[in-house]
Short mmCIF file of C-alpha atoms in Angstrom, two decimals:
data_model
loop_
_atom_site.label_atom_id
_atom_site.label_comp_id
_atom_site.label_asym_id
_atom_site.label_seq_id
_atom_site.Cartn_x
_atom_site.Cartn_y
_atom_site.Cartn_z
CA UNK D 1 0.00 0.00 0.00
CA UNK D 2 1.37 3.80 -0.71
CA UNK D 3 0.11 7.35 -0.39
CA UNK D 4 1.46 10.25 -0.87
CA UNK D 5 0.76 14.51 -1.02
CA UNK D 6 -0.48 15.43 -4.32
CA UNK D 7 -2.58 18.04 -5.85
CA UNK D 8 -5.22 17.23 -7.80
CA UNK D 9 -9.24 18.55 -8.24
CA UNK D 10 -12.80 17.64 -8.15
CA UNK D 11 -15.53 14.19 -9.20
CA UNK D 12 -21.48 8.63 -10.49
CA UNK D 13 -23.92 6.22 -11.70
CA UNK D 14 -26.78 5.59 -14.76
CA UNK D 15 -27.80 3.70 -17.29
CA UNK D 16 -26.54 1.12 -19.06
CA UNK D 17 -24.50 1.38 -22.32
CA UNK D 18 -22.73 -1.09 -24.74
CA UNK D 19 -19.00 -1.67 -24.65
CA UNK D 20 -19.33 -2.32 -28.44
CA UNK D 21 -20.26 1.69 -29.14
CA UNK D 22 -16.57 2.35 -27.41
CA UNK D 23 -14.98 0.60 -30.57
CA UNK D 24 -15.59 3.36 -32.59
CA UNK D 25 -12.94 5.78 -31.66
CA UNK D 26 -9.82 5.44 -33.54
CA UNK D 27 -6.34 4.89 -32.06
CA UNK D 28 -5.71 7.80 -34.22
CA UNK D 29 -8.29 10.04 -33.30
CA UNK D 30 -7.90 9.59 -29.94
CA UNK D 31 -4.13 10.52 -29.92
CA UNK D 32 -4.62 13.74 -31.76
CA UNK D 33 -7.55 14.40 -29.22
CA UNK D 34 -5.24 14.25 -25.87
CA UNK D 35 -1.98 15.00 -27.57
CA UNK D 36 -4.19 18.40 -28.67
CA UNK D 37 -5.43 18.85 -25.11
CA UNK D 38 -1.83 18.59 -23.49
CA UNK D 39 -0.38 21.00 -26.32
CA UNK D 40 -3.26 23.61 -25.25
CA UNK D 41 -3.68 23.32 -21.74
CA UNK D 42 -1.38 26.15 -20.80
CA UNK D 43 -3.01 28.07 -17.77
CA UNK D 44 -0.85 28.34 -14.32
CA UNK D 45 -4.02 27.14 -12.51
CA UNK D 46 -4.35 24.21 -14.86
CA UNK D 47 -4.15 20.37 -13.59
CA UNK D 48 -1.82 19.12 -15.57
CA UNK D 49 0.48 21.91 -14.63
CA UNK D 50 -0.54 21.74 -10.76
CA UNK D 51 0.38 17.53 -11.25
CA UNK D 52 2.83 17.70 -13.28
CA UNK D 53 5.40 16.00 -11.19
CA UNK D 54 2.61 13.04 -10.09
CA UNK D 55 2.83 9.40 -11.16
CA UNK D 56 0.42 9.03 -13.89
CA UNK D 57 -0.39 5.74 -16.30
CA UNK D 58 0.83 5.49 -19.97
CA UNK D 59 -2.41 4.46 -20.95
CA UNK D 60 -5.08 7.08 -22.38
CA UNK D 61 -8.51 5.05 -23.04
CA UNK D 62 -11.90 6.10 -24.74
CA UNK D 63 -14.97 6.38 -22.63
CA UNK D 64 -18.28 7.28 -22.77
CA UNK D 65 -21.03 8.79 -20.98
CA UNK D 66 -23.28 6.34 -19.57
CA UNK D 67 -25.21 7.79 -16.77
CA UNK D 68 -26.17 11.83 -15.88
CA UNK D 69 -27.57 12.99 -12.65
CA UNK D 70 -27.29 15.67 -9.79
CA UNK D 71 -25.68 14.72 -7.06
CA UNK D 72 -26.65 17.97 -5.01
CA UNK D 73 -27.71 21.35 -6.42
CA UNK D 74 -23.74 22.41 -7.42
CA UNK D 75 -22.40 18.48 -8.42
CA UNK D 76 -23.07 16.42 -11.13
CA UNK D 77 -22.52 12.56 -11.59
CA UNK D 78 -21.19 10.94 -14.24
CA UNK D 79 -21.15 7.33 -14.70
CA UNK D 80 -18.36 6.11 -17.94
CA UNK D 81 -18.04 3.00 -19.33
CA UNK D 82 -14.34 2.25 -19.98
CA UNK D 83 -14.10 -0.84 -22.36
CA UNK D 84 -10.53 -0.41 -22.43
CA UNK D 85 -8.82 -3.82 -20.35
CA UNK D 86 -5.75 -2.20 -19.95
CA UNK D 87 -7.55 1.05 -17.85
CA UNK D 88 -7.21 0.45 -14.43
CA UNK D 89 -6.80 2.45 -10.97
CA UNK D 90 -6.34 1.98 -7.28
CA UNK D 91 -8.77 3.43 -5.18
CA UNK D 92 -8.35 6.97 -4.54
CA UNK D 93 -6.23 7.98 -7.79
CA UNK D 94 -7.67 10.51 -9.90
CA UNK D 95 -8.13 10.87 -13.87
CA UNK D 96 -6.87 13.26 -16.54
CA UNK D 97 -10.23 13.88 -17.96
CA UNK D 98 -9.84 14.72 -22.05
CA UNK D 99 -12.89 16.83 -24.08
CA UNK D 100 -13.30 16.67 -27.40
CA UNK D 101 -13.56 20.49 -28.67
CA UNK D 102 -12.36 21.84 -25.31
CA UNK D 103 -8.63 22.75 -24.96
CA UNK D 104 -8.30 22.33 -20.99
CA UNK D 105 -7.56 18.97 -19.50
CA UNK D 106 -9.91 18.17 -16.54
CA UNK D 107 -8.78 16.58 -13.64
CA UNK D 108 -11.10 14.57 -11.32
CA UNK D 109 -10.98 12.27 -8.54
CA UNK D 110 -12.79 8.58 -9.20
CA UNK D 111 -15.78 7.87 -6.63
CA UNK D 112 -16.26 4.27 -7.61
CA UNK D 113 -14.41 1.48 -6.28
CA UNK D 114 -11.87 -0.62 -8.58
CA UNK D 115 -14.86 -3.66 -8.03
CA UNK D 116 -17.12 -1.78 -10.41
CA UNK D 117 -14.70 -1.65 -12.64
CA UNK D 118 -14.04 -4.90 -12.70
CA UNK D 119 -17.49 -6.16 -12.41
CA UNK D 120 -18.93 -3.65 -15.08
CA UNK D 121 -15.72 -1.74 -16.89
CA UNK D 122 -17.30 1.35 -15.58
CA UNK D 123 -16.20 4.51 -13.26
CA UNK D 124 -17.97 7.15 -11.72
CA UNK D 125 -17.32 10.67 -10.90
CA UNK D 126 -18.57 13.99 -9.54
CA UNK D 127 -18.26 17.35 -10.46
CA UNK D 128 -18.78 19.94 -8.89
CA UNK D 129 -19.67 23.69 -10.89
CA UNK D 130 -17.21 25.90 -11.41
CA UNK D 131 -16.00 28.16 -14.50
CA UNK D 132 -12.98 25.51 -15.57
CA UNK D 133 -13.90 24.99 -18.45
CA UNK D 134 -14.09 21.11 -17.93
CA UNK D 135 -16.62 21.29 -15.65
CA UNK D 136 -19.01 24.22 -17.68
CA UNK D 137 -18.78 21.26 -20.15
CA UNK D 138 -20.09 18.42 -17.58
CA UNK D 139 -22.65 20.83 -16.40
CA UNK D 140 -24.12 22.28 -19.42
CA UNK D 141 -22.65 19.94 -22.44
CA UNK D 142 -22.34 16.42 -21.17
CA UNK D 143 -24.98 14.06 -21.92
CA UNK D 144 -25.78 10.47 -22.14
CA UNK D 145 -23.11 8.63 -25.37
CA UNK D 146 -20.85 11.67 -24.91
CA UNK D 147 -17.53 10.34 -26.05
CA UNK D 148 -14.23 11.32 -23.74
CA UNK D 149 -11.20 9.97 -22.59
CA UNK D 150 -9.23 9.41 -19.57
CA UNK D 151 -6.32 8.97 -18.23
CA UNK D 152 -5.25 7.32 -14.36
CA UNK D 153 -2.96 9.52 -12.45
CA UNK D 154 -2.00 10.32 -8.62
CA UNK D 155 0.10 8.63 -5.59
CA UNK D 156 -2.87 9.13 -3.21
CA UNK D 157 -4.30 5.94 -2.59
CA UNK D 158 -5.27 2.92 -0.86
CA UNK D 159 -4.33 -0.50 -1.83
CA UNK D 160 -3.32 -3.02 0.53
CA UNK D 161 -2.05 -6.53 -0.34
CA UNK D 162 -3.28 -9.77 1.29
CA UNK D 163 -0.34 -10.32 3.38
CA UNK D 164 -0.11 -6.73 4.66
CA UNK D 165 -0.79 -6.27 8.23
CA UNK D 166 -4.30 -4.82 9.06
CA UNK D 167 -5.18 -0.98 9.56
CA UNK D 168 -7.88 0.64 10.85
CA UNK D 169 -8.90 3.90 8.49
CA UNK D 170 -9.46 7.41 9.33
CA UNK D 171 -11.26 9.13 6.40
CA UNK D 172 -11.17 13.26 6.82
CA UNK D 173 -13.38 14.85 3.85
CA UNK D 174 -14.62 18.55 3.36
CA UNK D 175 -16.81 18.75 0.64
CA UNK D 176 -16.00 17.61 -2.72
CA UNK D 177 -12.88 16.20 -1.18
CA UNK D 178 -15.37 13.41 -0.48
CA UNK D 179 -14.63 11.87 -3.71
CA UNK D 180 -11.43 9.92 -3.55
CA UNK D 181 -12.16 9.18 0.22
CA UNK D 182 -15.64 7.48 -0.86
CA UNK D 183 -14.04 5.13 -3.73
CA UNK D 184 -11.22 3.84 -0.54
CA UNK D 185 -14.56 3.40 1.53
CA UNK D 186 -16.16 1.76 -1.26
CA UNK D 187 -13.08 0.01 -1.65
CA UNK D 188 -12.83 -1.09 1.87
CA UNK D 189 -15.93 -2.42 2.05
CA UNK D 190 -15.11 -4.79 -1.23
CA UNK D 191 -12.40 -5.82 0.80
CA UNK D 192 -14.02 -6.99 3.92
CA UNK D 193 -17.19 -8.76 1.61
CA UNK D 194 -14.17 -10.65 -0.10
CA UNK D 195 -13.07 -11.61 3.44
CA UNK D 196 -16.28 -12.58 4.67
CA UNK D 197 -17.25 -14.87 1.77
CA UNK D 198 -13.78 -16.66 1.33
CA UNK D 199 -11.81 -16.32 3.97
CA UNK D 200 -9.35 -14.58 2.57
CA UNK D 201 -8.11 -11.59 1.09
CA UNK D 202 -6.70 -8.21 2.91
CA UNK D 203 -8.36 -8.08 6.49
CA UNK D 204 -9.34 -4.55 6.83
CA UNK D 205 -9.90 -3.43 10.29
CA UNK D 206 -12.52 -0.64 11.49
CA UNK D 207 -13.12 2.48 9.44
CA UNK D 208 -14.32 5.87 10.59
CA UNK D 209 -15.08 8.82 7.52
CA UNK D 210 -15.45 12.34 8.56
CA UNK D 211 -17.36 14.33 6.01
CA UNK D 212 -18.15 18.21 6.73
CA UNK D 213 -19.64 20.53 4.00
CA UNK D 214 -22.17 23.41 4.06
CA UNK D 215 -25.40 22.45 4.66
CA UNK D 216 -26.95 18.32 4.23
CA UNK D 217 -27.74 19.52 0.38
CA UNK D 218 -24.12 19.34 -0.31
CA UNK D 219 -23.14 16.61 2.01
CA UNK D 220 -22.59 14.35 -0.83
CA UNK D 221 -23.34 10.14 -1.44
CA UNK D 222 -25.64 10.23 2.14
CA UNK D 223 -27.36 7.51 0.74
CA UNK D 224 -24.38 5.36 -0.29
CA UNK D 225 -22.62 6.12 2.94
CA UNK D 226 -25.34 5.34 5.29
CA UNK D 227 -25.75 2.09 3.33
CA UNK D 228 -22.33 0.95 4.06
CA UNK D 229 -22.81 2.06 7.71
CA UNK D 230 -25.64 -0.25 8.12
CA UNK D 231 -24.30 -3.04 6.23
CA UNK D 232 -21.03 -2.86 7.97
CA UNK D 233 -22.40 -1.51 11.58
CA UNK D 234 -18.86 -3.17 13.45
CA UNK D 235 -16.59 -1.93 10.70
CA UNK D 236 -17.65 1.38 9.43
CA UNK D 237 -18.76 3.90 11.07
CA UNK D 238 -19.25 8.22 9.75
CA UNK D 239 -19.66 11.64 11.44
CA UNK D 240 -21.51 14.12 8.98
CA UNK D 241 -20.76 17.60 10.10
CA UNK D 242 -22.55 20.65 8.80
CA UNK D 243 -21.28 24.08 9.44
CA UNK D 244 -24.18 26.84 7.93
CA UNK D 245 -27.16 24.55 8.10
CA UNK D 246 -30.44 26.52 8.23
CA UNK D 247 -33.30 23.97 7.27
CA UNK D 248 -34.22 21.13 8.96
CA UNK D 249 -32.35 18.20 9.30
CA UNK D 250 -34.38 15.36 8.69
CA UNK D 251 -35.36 12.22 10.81
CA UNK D 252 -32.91 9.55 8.86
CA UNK D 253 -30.00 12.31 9.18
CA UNK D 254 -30.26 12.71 12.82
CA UNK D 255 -28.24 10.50 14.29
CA UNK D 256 -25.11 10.84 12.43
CA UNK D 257 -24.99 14.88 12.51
CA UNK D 258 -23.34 17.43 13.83
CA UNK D 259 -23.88 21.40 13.58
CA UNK D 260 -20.00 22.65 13.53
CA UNK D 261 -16.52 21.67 12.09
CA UNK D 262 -14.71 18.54 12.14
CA UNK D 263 -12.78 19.04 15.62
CA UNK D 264 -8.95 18.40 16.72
CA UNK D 265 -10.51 16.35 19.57
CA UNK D 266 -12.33 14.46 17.15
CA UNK D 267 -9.84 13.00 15.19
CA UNK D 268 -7.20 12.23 17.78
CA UNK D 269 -9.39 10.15 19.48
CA UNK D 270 -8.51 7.48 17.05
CA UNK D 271 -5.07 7.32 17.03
CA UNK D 272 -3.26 4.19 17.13
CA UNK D 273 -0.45 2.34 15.99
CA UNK D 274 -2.71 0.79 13.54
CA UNK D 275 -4.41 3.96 12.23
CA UNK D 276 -4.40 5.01 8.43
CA UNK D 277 -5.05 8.78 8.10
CA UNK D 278 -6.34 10.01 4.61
CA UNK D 279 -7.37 13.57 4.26
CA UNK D 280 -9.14 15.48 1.14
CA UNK D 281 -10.46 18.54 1.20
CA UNK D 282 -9.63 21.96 0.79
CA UNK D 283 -5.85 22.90 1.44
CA UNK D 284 -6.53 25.19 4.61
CA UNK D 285 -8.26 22.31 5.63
CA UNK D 286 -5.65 19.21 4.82
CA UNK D 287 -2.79 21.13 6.47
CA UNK D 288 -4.62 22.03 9.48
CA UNK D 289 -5.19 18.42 10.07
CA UNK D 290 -1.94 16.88 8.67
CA UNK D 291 -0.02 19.28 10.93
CA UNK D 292 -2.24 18.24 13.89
CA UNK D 293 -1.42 14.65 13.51
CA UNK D 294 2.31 14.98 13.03
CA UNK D 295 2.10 17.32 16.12
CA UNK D 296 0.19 14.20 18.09
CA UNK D 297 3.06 12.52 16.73
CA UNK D 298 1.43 10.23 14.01
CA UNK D 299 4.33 8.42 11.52
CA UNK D 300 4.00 11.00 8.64
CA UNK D 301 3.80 7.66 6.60
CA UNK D 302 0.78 6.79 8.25
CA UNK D 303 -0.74 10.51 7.06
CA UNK D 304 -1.81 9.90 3.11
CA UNK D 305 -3.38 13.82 2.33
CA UNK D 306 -4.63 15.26 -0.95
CA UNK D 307 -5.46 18.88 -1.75
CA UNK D 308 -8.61 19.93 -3.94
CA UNK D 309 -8.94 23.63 -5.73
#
């Protein structure tokens, strides 16, 4: 297993589509498509500028838009089927995300777990509205068959081999930063089915996500979350904070809210030897929290941390 600091930016599920209707992008035309991109892509503020120095796959495959939705009132989902065997990624990595007829390279974090991909060759992502350029495209452009292409990139990540000793996780999210935290949760709780049903496999130990955002509207994947919670009542286990709520919070919520930032005390009531820490979110945010741990004197290897703009 690895992890690392790295910059990266921000990240869903539909209908079905065939792997067949993938076939029809050319080798050639999908070269001149992300060779175009890189060549164009010049701002300061642009991804592949800010990861330019990040570990990043050979490999640039064809997708296609396979499922639309909102996610909350500022994200959208995207679901993309990736026929493409040699595409793969380790829960928590990221994508360069190429647009046909836009010049800026998108960068977002996968949501899905590497078992979808397996199971179903597909990925999912959210997005959440901004002026990039990329995402005006998800948000007013993108629609079901839309025809990018991606690319797997980023040290940030969780994947633990079967003889590696168990950890317990720490998952530290402020909004969108949810994304790469939810595919190692996903991931996680792939693992511990595996375990279950075979007896073998990685042994994961407990796992405990912080998620803060805004309000509940933009607490994103409650559903999803909660489901794993009550699947996985002994294992996982989340804290949803909200910090400018001003509706009601409803019934189903309740229990696993809390009106106010993700606290100091909070989090250093689970250290332990045995304790991942993986942090995403904005940078204020990630530092204030990576800082904390090193200062509680956490093994900096034992602090994984990713910053979102």
């Amino acid at each position: 297993m690895a992890c690392a600091a790295v910059l990266t930016a921000g990240l869903l599920r539909g209908s079905v589509c065939s792997q067949a209707a993938l076939s029809r992008a050319t080798p050639g035309a999908l070269r001149h498509l992300t060779l175009t991109s890189i060549m164009k892509s010049k701002r300061k503020t642009d991804h592949l500028e800010r990861t330019a120095n990040a570990v990043r796959q050979e490999v640039v495959s064809a997708a296609k838009v396979c499922g639309v939705a909102n996610e909350s009132p500022s994200v959208k989902r995207l679901r993309l089927l990736v026929a493409d065997e040699d595409f793969s990624f380790k829960a928590g990595q990221w994508v360069d995300f190429f647009i046909p007829g836009v010049s800026v390279v998108g960068g977002f974090s996968i949501c899905s777990s590497p078992g979808l991909l397996e199971q179903e060759r597909v990925i999912e992502l959210a997005v959440k509205h901004t002026n990039h350029p990329p995402a005006l495209w998800i948000h007013n452009q993108c629609a079901l068959d839309s025809e990018v292409a991606v690319r797997v990139g980023g040290e940030f990540f969780f994947d633990p081999q079967p003889a590696d000793a168990s950890r317990n996780l720490v998952l530290i999210a402020g909004g969108v930063g949810i994304n790469p935290l939810l595919s190692i949760l996903r991931h996680s709780a792939d693992l511990h089915r595996r375990r279950a049903h075979e007896g073998s496999g990685y042994e994961i130990g407990t796992i405990k996500l912080f998620y803060s955002a805004k309000d509940t509207s933009e607490l994103l994947f409650k559903k999803n979350i909660l489901d794993l919670v009550n699947e996985f009542p002994k294992k996982i286990a989340c804290s949803l904070h909200v910090t400018k709520q001003t509706t009601e919070i409803s019934a189903e919520l309740k229990p696993y809210i809390t009106e106010g930032r993700i606290t100091e005390k909070e989090i250093r009531d689970h250290i332990s030897r045995e304790t991942l820490f993986y942090i995403c979110g904005p940078p204020p945010m990630t530092d204030f929290f990576s800082k904390q741990l090193e200062s509680s004197r956490v093994p900096r290897e034992h602090i994984c941390f990713e910053k979102w703009w």
